[in-house]
CSV table of C-alpha atoms in Angstrom, one decimal:
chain,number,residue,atom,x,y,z
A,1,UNK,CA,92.9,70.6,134.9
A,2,UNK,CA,89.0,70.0,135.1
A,3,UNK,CA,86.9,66.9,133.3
A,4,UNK,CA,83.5,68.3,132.9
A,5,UNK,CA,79.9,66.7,131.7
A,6,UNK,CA,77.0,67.7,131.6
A,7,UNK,CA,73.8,65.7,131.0
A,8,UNK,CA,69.8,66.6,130.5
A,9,UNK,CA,67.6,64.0,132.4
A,10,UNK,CA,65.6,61.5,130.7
A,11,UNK,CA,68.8,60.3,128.6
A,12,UNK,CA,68.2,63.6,126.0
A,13,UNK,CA,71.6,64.5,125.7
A,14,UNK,CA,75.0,64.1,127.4
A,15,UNK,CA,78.0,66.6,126.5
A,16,UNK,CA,81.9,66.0,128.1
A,17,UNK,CA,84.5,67.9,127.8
A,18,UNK,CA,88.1,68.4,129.2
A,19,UNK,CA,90.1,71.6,130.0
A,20,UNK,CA,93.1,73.3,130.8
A,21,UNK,CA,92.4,76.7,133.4
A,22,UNK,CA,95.0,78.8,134.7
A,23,UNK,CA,94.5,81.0,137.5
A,24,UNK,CA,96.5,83.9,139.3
A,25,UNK,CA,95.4,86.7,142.0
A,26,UNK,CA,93.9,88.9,141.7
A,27,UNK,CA,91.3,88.1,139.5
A,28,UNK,CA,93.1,87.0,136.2
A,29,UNK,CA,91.4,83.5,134.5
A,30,UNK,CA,92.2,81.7,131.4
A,31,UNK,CA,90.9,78.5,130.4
A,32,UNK,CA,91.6,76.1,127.2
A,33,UNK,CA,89.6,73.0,126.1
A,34,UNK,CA,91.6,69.8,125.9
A,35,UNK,CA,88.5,67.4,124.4
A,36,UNK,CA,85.0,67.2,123.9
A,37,UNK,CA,82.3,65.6,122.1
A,38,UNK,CA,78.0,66.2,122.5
A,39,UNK,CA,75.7,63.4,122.0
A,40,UNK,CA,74.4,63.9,118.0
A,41,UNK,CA,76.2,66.5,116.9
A,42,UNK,CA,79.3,67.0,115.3
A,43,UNK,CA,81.2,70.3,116.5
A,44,UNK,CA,83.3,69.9,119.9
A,45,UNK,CA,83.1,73.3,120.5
A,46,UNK,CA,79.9,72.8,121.9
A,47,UNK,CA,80.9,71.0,124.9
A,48,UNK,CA,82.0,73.9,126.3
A,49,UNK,CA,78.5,74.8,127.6
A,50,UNK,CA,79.0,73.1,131.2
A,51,UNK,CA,82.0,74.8,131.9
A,52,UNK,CA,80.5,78.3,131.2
A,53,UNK,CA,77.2,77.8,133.8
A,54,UNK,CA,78.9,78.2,137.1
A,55,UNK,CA,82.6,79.6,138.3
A,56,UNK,CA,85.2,77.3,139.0
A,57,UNK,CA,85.6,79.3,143.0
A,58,UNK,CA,83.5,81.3,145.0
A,59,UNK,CA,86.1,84.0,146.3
A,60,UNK,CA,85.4,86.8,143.3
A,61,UNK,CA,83.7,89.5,144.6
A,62,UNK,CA,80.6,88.7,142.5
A,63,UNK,CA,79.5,85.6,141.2
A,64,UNK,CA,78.8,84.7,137.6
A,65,UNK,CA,76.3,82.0,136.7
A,66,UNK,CA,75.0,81.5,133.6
A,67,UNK,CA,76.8,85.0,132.9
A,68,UNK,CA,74.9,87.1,134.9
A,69,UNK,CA,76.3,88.6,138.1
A,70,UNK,CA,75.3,88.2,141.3
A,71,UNK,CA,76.7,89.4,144.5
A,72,UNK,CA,78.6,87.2,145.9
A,73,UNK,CA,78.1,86.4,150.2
A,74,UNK,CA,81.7,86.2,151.3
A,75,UNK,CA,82.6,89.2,149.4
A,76,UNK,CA,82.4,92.9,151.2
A,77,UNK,CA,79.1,93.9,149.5
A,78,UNK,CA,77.5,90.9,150.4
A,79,UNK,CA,78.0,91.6,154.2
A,80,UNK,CA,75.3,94.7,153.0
A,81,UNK,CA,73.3,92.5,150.8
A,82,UNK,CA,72.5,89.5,153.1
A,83,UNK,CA,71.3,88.2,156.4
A,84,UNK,CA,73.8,85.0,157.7
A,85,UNK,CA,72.5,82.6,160.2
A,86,UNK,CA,74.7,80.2,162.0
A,87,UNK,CA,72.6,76.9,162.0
A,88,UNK,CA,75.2,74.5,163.7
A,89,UNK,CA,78.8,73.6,164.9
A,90,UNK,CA,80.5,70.5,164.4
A,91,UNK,CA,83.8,68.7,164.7
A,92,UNK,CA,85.9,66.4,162.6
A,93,UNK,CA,88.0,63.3,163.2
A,94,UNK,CA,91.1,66.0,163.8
A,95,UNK,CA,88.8,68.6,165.9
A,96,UNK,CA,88.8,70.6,163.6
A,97,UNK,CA,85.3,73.2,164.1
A,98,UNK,CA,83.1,73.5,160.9
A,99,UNK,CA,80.8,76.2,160.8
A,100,UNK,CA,77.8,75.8,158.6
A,101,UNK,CA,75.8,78.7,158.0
A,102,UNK,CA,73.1,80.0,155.6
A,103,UNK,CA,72.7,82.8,153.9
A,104,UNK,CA,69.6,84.7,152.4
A,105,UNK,CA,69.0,88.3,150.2
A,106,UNK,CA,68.0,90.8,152.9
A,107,UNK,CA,64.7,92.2,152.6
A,108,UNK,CA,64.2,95.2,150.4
A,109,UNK,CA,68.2,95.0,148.7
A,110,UNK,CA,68.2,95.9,144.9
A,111,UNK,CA,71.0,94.1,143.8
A,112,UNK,CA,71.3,90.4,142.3
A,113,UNK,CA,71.5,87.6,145.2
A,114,UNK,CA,71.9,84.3,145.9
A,115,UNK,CA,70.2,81.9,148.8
A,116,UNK,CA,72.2,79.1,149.9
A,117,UNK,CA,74.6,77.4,153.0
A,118,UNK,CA,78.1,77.0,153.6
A,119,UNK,CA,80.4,75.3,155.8
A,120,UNK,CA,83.1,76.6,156.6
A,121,UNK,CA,86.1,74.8,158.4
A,122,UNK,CA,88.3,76.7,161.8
A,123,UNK,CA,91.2,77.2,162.1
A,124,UNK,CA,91.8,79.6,159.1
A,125,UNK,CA,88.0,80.4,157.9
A,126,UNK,CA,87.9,78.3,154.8
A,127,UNK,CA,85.0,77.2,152.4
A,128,UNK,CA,85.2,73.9,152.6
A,129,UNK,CA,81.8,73.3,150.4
A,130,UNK,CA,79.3,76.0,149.0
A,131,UNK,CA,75.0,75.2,148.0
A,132,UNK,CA,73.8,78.4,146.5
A,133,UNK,CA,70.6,78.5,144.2
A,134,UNK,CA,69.4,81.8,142.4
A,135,UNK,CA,67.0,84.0,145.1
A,136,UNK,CA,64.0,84.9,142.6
A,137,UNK,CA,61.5,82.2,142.6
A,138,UNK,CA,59.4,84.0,139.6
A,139,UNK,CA,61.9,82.9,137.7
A,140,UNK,CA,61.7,80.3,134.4
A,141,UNK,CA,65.2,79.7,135.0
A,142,UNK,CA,66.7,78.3,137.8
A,143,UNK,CA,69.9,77.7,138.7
A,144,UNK,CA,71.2,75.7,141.4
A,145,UNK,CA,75.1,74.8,142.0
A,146,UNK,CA,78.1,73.3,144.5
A,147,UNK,CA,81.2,73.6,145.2
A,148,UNK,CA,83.4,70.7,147.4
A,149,UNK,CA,86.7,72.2,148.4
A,150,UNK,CA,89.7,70.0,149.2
A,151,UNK,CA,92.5,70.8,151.2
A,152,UNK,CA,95.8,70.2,149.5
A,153,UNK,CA,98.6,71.8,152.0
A,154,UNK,CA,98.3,73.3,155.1
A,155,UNK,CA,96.8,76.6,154.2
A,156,UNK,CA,95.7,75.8,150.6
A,157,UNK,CA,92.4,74.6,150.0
A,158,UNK,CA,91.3,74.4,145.9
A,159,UNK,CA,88.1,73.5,144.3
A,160,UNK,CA,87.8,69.7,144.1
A,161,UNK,CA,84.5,68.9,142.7
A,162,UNK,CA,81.5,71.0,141.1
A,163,UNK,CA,78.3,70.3,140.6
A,164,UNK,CA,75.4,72.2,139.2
A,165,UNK,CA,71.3,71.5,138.5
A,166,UNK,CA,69.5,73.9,135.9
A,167,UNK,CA,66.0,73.7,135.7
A,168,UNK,CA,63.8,75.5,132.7
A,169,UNK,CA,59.7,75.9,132.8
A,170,UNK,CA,59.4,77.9,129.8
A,171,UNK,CA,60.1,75.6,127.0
A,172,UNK,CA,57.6,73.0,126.6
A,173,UNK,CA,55.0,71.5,129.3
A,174,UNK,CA,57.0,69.5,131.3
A,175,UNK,CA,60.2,71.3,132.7
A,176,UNK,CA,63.6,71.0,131.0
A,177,UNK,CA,66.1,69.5,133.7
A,178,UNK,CA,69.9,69.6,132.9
A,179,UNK,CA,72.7,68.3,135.8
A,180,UNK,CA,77.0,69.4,135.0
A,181,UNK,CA,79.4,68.2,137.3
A,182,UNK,CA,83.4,68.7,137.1
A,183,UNK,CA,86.3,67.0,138.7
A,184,UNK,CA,89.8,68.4,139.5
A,185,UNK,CA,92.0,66.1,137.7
A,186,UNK,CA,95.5,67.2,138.8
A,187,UNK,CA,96.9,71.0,140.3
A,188,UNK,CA,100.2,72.8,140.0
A,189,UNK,CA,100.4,75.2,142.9
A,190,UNK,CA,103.5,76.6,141.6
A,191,UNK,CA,103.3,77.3,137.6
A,192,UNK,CA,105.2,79.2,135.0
A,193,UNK,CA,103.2,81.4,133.5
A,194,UNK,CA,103.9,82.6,129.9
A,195,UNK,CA,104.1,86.2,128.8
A,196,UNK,CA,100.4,86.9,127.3
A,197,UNK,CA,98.6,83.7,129.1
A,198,UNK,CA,96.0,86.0,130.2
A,199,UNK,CA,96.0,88.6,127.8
A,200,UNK,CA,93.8,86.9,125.6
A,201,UNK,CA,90.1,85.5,125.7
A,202,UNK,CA,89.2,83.7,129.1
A,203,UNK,CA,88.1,80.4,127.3
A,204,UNK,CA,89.4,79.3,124.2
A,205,UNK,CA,87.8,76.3,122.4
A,206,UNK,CA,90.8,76.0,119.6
A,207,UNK,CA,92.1,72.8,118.0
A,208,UNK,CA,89.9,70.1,120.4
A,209,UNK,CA,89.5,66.9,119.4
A,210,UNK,CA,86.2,65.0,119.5
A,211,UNK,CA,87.5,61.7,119.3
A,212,UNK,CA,86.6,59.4,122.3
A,213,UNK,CA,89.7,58.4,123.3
A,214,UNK,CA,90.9,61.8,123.8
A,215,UNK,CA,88.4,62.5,126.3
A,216,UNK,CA,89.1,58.7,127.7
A,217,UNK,CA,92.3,60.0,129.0
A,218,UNK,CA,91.0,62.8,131.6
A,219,UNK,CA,87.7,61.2,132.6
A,220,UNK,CA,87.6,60.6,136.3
A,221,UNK,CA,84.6,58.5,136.8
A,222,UNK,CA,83.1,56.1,134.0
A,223,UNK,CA,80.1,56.5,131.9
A,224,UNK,CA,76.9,54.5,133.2
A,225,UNK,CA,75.4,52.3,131.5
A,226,UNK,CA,72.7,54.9,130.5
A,227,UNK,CA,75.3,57.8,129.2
A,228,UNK,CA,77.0,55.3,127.2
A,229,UNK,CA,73.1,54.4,125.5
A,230,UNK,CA,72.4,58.0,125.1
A,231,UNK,CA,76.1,58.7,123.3
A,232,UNK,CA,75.1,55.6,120.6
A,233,UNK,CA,71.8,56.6,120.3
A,234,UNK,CA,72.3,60.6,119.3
A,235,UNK,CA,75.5,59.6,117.6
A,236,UNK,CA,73.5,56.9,115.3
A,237,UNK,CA,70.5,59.2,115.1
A,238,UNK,CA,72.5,62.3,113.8
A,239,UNK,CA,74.1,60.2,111.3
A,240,UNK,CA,70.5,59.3,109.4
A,241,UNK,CA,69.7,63.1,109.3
């Protein structure tokens, strides 16, 4: 179960939401909005824009952000598509060995890449955080994200905490500056799936709430000062209109 928010700077708008996702290997996602509400506006089912920018682990083969694909580095075809450069080695307070490396598009590859770092912790080769911004610097959009990974058991690690920046030049003068970040609420390593749970959609929206106190339940960290302003604000604002 995630909480998710996502918030433009300058107190313009602040969206949160809460959802249900289901995993199971290989490859088969479904996810289900619990709550959400947007600053101003009325409909719920717009808060789940945040959820739908980045993807919730980087161990697909490609990588989908902002729905288009790119190739992902730990997958086989991005042994092809990028250079890797071990920048350093360190320990932890257990000795364990982290490996952090960067990774970059090789020169002249067609397909869609990333740029970014990882670190990646010994014994057992797992991603233990992920930085990774979209390659093309011509572009208006700009897409930067990470991913904190928390080990659980012994040879499980899971997605603890996400966090992504969007930046877009194309809309007005000044650049158009929008930060998500999600939480891991709580994890079942050992569910019952359903007949059918992922034979539908990926993301459903259904039957959310936008009351407050819904999403009061799953929020992890509490609203500043500032996202509490900008909520009262909108909310008053849209009520005039």
């Amino acid at each position: 179960m995630t909480a998710q928010s996502g918030r433009v700077l300058d107190d313009f708008l602040l969206i949160e939401s809460a959802s249900e996702k289901k995993n199971q290997a290989p490859g088969k996602h479904a996810e289900r909005m619990l709550s959400g509400r947007v600053s101003g506006f009325q409909e719920p089912s717009l808060a789940f824009i945040p959820a739908q920018i980045q993807p919730f682990t980087f161990y697909d083969q490609e990588v989908t952000l902002l729905g288009e694909q790119y190739v992902n580095p730990l997958g086989q075809a991005g042994l092809r598509s990028y250079n890797f450069i071990l920048e350093d080695t360190v320990w932890n307070a257990v000795g364990d060995t982290i490996l952090y490396i960067s990774f970059f598009p090789r020169r002249g590859t067609l397909s869609k890449c990333l740029r970014g770092s990882f670190h990646i912790q010994l014994p057992g080769y797992a991603v233990k955080t992920v930085n990774a911004s979209t390659a093309q610097s011509d572009e208006s959009i700009h897409l930067s994200i990470r991913q904190n990974y928390r080990q659980y058991e012994r040879d499980i690690w899971f997605p603890d905490e996400l966090e992504s920046k969007l930046r877009i030049t194309s809309l007005m003068a000044s650049p158009v500056v929008a930060l998500g970040r999600s939480y891991l609420a709580a994890v079942n390593f050992h569910p019952k799936f359903e007949r059918g749970t992922f034979s539908g959609p990926d993301f459903s929206d259904a039957g959310i709430s936008s009351k407050a106190e819904d999403l009061e339940r799953y929020r992890c960290l509490p609203l500043t000062t500032s996202d509490s302003l900008t909520m009262q604000l909108l909310d008053s604002l849209s009520q005039r209109i």
